[in-house]
Each structure stands twice: as structure tokens, then as C-alpha cells.
PDB file of C-alpha atoms in Angstrom:
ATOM      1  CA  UNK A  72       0.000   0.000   0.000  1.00  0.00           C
ATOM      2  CA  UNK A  73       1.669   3.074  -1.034  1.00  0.00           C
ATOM      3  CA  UNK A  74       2.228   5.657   1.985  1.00  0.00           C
ATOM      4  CA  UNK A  75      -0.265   8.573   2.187  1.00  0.00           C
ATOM      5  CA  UNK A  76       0.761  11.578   1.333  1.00  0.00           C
ATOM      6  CA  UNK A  77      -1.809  13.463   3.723  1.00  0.00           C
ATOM      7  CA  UNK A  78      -0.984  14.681   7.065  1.00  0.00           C
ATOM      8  CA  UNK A  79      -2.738  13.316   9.877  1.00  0.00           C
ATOM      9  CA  UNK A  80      -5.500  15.356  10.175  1.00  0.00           C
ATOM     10  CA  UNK A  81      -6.582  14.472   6.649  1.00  0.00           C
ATOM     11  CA  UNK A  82      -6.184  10.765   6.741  1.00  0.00           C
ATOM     12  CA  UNK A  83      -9.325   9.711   7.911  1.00  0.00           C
ATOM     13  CA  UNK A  84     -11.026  12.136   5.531  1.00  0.00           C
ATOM     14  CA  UNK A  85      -9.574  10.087   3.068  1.00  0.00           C
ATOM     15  CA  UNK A  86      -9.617   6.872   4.303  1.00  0.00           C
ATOM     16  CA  UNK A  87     -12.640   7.169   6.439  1.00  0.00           C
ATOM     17  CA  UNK A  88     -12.317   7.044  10.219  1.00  0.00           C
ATOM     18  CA  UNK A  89     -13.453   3.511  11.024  1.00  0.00           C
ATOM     19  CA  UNK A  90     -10.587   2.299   8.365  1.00  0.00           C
ATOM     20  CA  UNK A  91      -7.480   0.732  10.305  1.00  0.00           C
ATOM     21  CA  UNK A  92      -4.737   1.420   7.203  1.00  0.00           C
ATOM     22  CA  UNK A  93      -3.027  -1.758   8.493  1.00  0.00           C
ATOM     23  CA  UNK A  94      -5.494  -4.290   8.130  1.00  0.00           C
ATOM     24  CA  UNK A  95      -4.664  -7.021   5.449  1.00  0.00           C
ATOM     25  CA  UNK A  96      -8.170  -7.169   4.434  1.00  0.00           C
ATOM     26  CA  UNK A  97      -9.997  -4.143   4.841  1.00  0.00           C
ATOM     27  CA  UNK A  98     -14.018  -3.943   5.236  1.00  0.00           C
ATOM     28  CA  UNK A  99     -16.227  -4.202   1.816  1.00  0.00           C
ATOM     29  CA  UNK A 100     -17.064  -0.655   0.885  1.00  0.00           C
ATOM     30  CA  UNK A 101     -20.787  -0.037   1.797  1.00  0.00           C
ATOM     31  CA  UNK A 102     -22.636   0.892  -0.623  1.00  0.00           C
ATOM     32  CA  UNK A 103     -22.981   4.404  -0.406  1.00  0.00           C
ATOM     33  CA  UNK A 104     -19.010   4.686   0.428  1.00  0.00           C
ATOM     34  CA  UNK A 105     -18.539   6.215  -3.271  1.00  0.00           C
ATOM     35  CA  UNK A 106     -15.050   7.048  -3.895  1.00  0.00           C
ATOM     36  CA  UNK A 107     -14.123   9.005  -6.835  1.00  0.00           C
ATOM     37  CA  UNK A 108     -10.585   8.355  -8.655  1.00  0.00           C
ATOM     38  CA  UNK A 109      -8.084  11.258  -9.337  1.00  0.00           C
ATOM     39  CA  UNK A 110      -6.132   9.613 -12.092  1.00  0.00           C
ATOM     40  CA  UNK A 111      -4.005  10.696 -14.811  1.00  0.00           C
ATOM     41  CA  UNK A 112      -4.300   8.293 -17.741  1.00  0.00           C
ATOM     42  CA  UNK A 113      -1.256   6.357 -18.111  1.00  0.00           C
ATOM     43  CA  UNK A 114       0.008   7.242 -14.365  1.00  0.00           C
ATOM     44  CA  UNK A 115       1.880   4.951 -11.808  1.00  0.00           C
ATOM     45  CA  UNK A 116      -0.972   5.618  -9.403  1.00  0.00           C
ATOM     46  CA  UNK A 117      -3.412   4.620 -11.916  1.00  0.00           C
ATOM     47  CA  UNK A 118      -1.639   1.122 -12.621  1.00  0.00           C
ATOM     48  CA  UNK A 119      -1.273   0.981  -8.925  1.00  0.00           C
ATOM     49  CA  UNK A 120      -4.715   1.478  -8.169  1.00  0.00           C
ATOM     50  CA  UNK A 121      -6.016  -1.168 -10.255  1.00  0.00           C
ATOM     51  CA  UNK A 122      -3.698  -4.007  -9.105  1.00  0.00           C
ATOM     52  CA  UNK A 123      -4.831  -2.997  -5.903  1.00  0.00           C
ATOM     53  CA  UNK A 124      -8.588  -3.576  -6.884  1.00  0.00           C
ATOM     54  CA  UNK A 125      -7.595  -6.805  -8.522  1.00  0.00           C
ATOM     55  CA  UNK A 126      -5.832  -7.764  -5.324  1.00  0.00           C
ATOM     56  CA  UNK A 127      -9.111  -7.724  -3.159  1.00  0.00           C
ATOM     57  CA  UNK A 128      -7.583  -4.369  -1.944  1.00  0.00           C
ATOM     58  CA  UNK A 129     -10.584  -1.167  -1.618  1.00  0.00           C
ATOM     59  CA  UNK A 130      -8.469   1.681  -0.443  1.00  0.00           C
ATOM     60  CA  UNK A 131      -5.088   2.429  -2.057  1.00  0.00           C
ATOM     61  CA  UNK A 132      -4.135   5.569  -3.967  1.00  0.00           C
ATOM     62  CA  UNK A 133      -7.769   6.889  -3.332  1.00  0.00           C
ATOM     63  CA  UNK A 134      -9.387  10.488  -2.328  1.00  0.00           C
ATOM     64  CA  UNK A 135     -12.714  11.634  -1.583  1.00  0.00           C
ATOM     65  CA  UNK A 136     -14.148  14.212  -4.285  1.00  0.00           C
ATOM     66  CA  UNK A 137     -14.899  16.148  -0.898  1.00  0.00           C
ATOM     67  CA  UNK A 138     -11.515  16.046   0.339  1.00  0.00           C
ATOM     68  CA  UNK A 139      -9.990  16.368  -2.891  1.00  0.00           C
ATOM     69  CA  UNK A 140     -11.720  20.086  -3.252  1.00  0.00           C
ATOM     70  CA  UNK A 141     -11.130  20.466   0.463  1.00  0.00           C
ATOM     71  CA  UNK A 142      -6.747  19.988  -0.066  1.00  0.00           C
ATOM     72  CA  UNK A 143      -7.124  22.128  -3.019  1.00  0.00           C
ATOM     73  CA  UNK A 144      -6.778  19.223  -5.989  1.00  0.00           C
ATOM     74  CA  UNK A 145      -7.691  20.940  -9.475  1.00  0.00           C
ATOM     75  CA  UNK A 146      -9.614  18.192 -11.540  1.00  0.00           C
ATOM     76  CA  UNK A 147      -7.989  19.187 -14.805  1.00  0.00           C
ATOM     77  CA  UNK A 148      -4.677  17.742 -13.353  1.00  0.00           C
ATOM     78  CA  UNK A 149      -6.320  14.290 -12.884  1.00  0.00           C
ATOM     79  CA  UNK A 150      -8.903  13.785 -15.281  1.00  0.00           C
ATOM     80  CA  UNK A 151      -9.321  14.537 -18.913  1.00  0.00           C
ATOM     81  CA  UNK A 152     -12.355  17.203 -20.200  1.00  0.00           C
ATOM     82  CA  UNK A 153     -12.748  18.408 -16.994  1.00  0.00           C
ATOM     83  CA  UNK A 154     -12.638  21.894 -16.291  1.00  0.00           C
ATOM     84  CA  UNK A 155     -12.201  23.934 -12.653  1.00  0.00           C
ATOM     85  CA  UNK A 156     -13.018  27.189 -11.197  1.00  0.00           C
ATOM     86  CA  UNK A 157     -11.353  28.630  -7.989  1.00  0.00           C
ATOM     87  CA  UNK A 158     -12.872  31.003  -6.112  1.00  0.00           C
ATOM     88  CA  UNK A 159     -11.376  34.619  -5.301  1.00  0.00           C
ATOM     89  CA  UNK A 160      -8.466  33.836  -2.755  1.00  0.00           C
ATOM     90  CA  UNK A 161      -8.860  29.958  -3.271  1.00  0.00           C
ATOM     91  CA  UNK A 162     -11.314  29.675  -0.909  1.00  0.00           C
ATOM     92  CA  UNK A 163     -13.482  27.879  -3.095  1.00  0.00           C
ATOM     93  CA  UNK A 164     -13.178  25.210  -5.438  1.00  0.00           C
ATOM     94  CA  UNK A 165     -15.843  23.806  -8.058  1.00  0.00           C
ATOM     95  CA  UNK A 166     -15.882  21.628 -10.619  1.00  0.00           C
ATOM     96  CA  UNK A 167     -17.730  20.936 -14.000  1.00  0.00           C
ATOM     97  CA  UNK A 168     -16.999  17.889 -16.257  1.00  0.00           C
ATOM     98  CA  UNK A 169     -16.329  14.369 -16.505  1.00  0.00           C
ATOM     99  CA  UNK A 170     -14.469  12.079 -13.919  1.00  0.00           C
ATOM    100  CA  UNK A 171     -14.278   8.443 -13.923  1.00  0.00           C
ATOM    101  CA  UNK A 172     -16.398   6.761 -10.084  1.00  0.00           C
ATOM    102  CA  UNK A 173     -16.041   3.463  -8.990  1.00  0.00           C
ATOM    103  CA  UNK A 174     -18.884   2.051  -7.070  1.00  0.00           C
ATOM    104  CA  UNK A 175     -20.985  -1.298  -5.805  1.00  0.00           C
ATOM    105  CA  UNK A 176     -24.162  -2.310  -6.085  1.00  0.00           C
ATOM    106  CA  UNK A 177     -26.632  -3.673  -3.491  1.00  0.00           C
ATOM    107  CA  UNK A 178     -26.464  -7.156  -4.799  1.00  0.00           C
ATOM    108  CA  UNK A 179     -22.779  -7.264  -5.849  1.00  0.00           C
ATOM    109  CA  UNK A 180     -20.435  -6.258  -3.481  1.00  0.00           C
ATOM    110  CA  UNK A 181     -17.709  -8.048  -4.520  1.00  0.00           C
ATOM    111  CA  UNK A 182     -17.871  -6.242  -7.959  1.00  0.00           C
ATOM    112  CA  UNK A 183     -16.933  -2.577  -8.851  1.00  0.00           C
ATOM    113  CA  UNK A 184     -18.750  -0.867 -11.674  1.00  0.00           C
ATOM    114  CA  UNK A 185     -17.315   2.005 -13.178  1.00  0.00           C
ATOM    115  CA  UNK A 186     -19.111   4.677 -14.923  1.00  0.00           C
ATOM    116  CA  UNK A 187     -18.501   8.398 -16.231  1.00  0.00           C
ATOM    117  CA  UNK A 188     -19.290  10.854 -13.391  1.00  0.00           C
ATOM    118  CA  UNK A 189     -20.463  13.984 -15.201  1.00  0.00           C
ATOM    119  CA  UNK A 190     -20.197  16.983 -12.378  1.00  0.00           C
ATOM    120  CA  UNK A 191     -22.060  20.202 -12.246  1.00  0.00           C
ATOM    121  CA  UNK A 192     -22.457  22.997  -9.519  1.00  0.00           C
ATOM    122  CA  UNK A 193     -26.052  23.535  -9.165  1.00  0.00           C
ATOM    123  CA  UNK A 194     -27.678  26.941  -7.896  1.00  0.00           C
ATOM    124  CA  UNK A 195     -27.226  25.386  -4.458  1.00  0.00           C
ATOM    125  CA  UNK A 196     -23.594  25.223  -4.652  1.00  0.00           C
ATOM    126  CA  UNK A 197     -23.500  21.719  -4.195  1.00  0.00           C
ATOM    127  CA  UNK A 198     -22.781  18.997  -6.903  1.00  0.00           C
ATOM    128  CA  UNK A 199     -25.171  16.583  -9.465  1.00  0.00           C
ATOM    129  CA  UNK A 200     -23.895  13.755 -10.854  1.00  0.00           C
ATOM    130  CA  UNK A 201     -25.438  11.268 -12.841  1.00  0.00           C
ATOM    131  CA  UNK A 202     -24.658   7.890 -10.997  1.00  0.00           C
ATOM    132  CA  UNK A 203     -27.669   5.721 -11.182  1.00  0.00           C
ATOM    133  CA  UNK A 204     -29.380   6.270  -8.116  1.00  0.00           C
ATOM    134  CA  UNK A 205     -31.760   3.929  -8.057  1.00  0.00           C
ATOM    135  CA  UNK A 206     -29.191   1.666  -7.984  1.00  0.00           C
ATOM    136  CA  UNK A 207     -27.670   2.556  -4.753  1.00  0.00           C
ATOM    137  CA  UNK A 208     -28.915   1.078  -1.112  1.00  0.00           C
ATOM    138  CA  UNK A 209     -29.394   4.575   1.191  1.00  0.00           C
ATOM    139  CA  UNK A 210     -27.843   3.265   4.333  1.00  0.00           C
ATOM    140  CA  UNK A 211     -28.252   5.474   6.927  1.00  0.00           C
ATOM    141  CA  UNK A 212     -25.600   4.205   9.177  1.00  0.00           C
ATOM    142  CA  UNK A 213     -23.320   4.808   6.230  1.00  0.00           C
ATOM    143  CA  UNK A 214     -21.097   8.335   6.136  1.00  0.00           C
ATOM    144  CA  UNK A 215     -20.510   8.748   2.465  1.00  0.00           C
ATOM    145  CA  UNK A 216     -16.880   9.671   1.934  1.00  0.00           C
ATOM    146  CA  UNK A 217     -17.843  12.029  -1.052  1.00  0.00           C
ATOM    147  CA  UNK A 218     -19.980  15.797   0.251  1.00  0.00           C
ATOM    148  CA  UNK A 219     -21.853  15.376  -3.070  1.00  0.00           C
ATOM    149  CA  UNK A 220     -25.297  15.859  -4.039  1.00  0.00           C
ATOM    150  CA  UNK A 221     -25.868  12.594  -6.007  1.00  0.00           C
ATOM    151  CA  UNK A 222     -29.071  12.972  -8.562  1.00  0.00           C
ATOM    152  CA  UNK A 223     -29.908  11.528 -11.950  1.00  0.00           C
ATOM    153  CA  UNK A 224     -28.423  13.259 -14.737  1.00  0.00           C
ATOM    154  CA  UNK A 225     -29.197  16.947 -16.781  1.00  0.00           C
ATOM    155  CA  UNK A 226     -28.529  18.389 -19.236  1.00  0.00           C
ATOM    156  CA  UNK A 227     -27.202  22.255 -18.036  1.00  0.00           C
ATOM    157  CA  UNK A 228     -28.940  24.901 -18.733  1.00  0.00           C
ATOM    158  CA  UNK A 229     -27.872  27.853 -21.518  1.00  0.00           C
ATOM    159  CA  UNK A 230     -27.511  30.155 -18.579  1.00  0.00           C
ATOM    160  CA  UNK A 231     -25.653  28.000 -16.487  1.00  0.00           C
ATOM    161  CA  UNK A 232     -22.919  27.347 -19.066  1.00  0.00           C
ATOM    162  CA  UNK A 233     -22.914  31.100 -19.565  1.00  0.00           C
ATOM    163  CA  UNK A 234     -22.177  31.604 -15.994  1.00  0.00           C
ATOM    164  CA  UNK A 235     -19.753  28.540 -15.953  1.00  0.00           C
ATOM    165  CA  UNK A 236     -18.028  29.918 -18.645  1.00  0.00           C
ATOM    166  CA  UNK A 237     -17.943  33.463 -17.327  1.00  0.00           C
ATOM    167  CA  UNK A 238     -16.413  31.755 -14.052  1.00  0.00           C
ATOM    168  CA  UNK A 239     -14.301  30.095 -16.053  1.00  0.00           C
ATOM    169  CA  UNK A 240     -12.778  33.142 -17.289  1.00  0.00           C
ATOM    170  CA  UNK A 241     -12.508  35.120 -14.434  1.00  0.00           C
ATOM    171  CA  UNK A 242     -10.776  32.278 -12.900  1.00  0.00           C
ATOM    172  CA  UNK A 243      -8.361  31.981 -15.171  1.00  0.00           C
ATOM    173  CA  UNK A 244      -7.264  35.729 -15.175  1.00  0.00           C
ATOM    174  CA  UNK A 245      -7.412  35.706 -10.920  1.00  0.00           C
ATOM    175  CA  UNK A 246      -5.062  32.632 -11.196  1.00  0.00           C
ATOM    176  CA  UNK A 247      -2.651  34.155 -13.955  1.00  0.00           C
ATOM    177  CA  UNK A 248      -2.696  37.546 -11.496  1.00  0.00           C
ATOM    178  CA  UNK A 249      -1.771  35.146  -8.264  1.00  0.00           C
ATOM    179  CA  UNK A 250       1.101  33.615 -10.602  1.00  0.00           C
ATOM    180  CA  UNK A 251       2.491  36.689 -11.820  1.00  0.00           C
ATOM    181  CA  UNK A 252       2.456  38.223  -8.384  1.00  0.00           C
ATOM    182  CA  UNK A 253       3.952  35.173  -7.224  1.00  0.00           C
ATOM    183  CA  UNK A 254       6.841  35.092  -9.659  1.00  0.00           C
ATOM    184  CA  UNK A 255       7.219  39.318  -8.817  1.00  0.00           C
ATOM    185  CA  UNK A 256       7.648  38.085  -4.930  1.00  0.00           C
ATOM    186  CA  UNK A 257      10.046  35.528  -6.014  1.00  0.00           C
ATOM    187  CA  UNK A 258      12.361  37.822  -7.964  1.00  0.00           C
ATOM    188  CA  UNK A 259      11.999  40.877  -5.230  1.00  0.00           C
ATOM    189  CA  UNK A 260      13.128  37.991  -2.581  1.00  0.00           C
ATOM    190  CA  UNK A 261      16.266  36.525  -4.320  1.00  0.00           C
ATOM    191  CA  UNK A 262      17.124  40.577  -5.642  1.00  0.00           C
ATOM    192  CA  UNK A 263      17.266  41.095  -1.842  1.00  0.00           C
ATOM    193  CA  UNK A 264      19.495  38.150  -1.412  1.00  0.00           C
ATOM    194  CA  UNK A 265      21.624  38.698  -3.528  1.00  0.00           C
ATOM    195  CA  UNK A 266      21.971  42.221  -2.294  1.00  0.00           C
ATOM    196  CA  UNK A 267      22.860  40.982   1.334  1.00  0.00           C
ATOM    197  CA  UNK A 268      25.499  38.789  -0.102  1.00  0.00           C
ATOM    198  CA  UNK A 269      27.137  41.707  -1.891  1.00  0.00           C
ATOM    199  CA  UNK A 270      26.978  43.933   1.405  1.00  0.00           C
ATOM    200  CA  UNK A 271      28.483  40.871   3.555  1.00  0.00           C
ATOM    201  CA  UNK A 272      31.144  40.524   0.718  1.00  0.00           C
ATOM    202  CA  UNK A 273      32.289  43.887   0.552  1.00  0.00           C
TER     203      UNK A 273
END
């Protein structure tokens, strides 16, 4: 099992607080335990992941969509045609488009299905996606790892797009500002250096 690269106050967000890491053979996922993969496509973790699966083993290289936005993951660095907006200062994180989700059924446990997980803020700010619902066993004893709204699949409306896209946008320019400002700090910082050097020198 590869070692988590979380601190200790995030591991059991991500692995779920009644999960002992060290068990050889960890409890079935219940059903409503949906975990959603952050994979690049041809990625070590990836490969990992599913000789892990083969292997009997649940957990591995995996992260809660919640925790994911929580640590400050950007989709578009995990999964292809997905797109992310950050809030003003990075306090917020949403997503919109489509992420591979691994889940079981009521009367399979022992196998995973795997589907496209199409994500979309709603005017609620929290998140649709179109796993099959009907599917899925409501357990109420169950803490779902993922802070989702789970609901059968739309399509988006004209004027959300436009406002996704507008988001979008203004995104993009706040994060190019934070990374130009960051690159201005970085220069003023090692100018400064290098200017104590020269004073120590002479």
C-alpha cells in the first residue's frame, strides 16, 4: 500500500475514520461509500490502483471528491475534459466535467462498476452527478466519503454554461494575477538576497 501523502488530520477524511490502514483485508465498501478516482491516464498511481482492486484491496491511492476540493486538488490535473473554477483567494473550489467513479451495487459487493461521473455545480452550490441512483442502497448508518449531491443526470442549462463559462474566465485571469504576483515576490526575494550577499562581501 503506497504511503499517504496526507498529514494526519486528513487521513481519515480520506480513508474514512473507522478504516485501520493496516489491516490485510480491509471492510467491503458499503454501498454508499462512493469514492471518486483522481487519475491521470497512463500514471503509476493509476496502474497501482487497479492491481490494488484486482488484489481484493478497496483503499489504495484513493481520495474523496470532498476532500480532494477540500486539499485544493484541481480536476484538470487528474482527469481529462474536466474543467475547474477557484474562487477569489482559493477559498473555493468547483468543478464541471467528466471524472471516472467506482462504485458497488446492493447485490454485488464483490464487484466494482465504473461509470462516467459527469459533475455540475447547481444553484445550491452543491454537486449533481449522474450515478444511477436507483441503484444505490441509502444506508443510513453509512457516512458517504464524497460531500456530493448525487441525482440523476441533466442536461445544463444555456444560462448556467454562460455563468460557468464566465467563471471560467474570471478564474483563469485571478489565477494568472496570483502567478504573476507570485513570480514578482520571487524575484523581489532573491534581488534582496543577492543584495545581502554583496553587502556581507564587501
Amino acid at each position: 500500500m503506497p504511503k499517504n501523502q496526507y498529514g494526519p488530520a486528513d487521513k481519515a477524511a480520506v480513508w474514512g475514520e473507522d478504516v485501520d490502514q493496516n489491516r490485510s483485508n480491509p471492510r467491503p465498501k458499503a454501498i454508499s461509500d462512493v469514492i471518486v478516482h483522481f487519475w491521470k491516464k497512463d500514471s503509476m498511481d493509476r496502474r497501482e490502483a487497479l492491481a490494488m482492486f484486482d488484489n481484493g484491496n478497496r483503499f489504495g491511492p484513493l481520495i474523496a471528491l470532498g476532500t480532494a476540493l477540500r486539499l485544493g486538488f484541481r480536476l484538470r490535473d487528474f482527469a481529462d475534459n474536466s474543467r475547474v473554477l477557484q474562487g477569489i483567494g482559493g477559498v473555493e473550489i468547483i468543478t464541471a466535467g467528466s471524472i471516472k467513479v467506482r462504485y458497488y451495487l446492493d447485490d454485488d459487493h464483490d464487484r466494482l462498476h465504473e461509470t462516467d461521473f459527469h459533475v455540475l455545480e447547481n444553484l445550491a452550490g452543491d454537486y449533481e452527478a449522474n450515478l444511477p441512483t436507483e441503484d444505490i442502497v441509502e444506508d443510513p448508518n453509512v457516512v458517504p466519503l464524497v460531500a456530493i449531491t448525487v441525482a440523476k443526470k441533466r442536461a445544463p442549462t444555456e444560462e448556467e454554461l454562460k455563468s460557468l463559462e464566465d467563471r471560467i474566465r474570471e478564474a483563469e485571469k485571478a489565477a494568472d494575477r496570483a502567478e504573476k504576483e507570485r513570480e514578482t515576490r520571487k524575484a523581489a526575494e532573491k534581488d534582496k538576497r543577492a543584495k545581502g550577499k554583496g553587502k556581507a562581501t564587501a
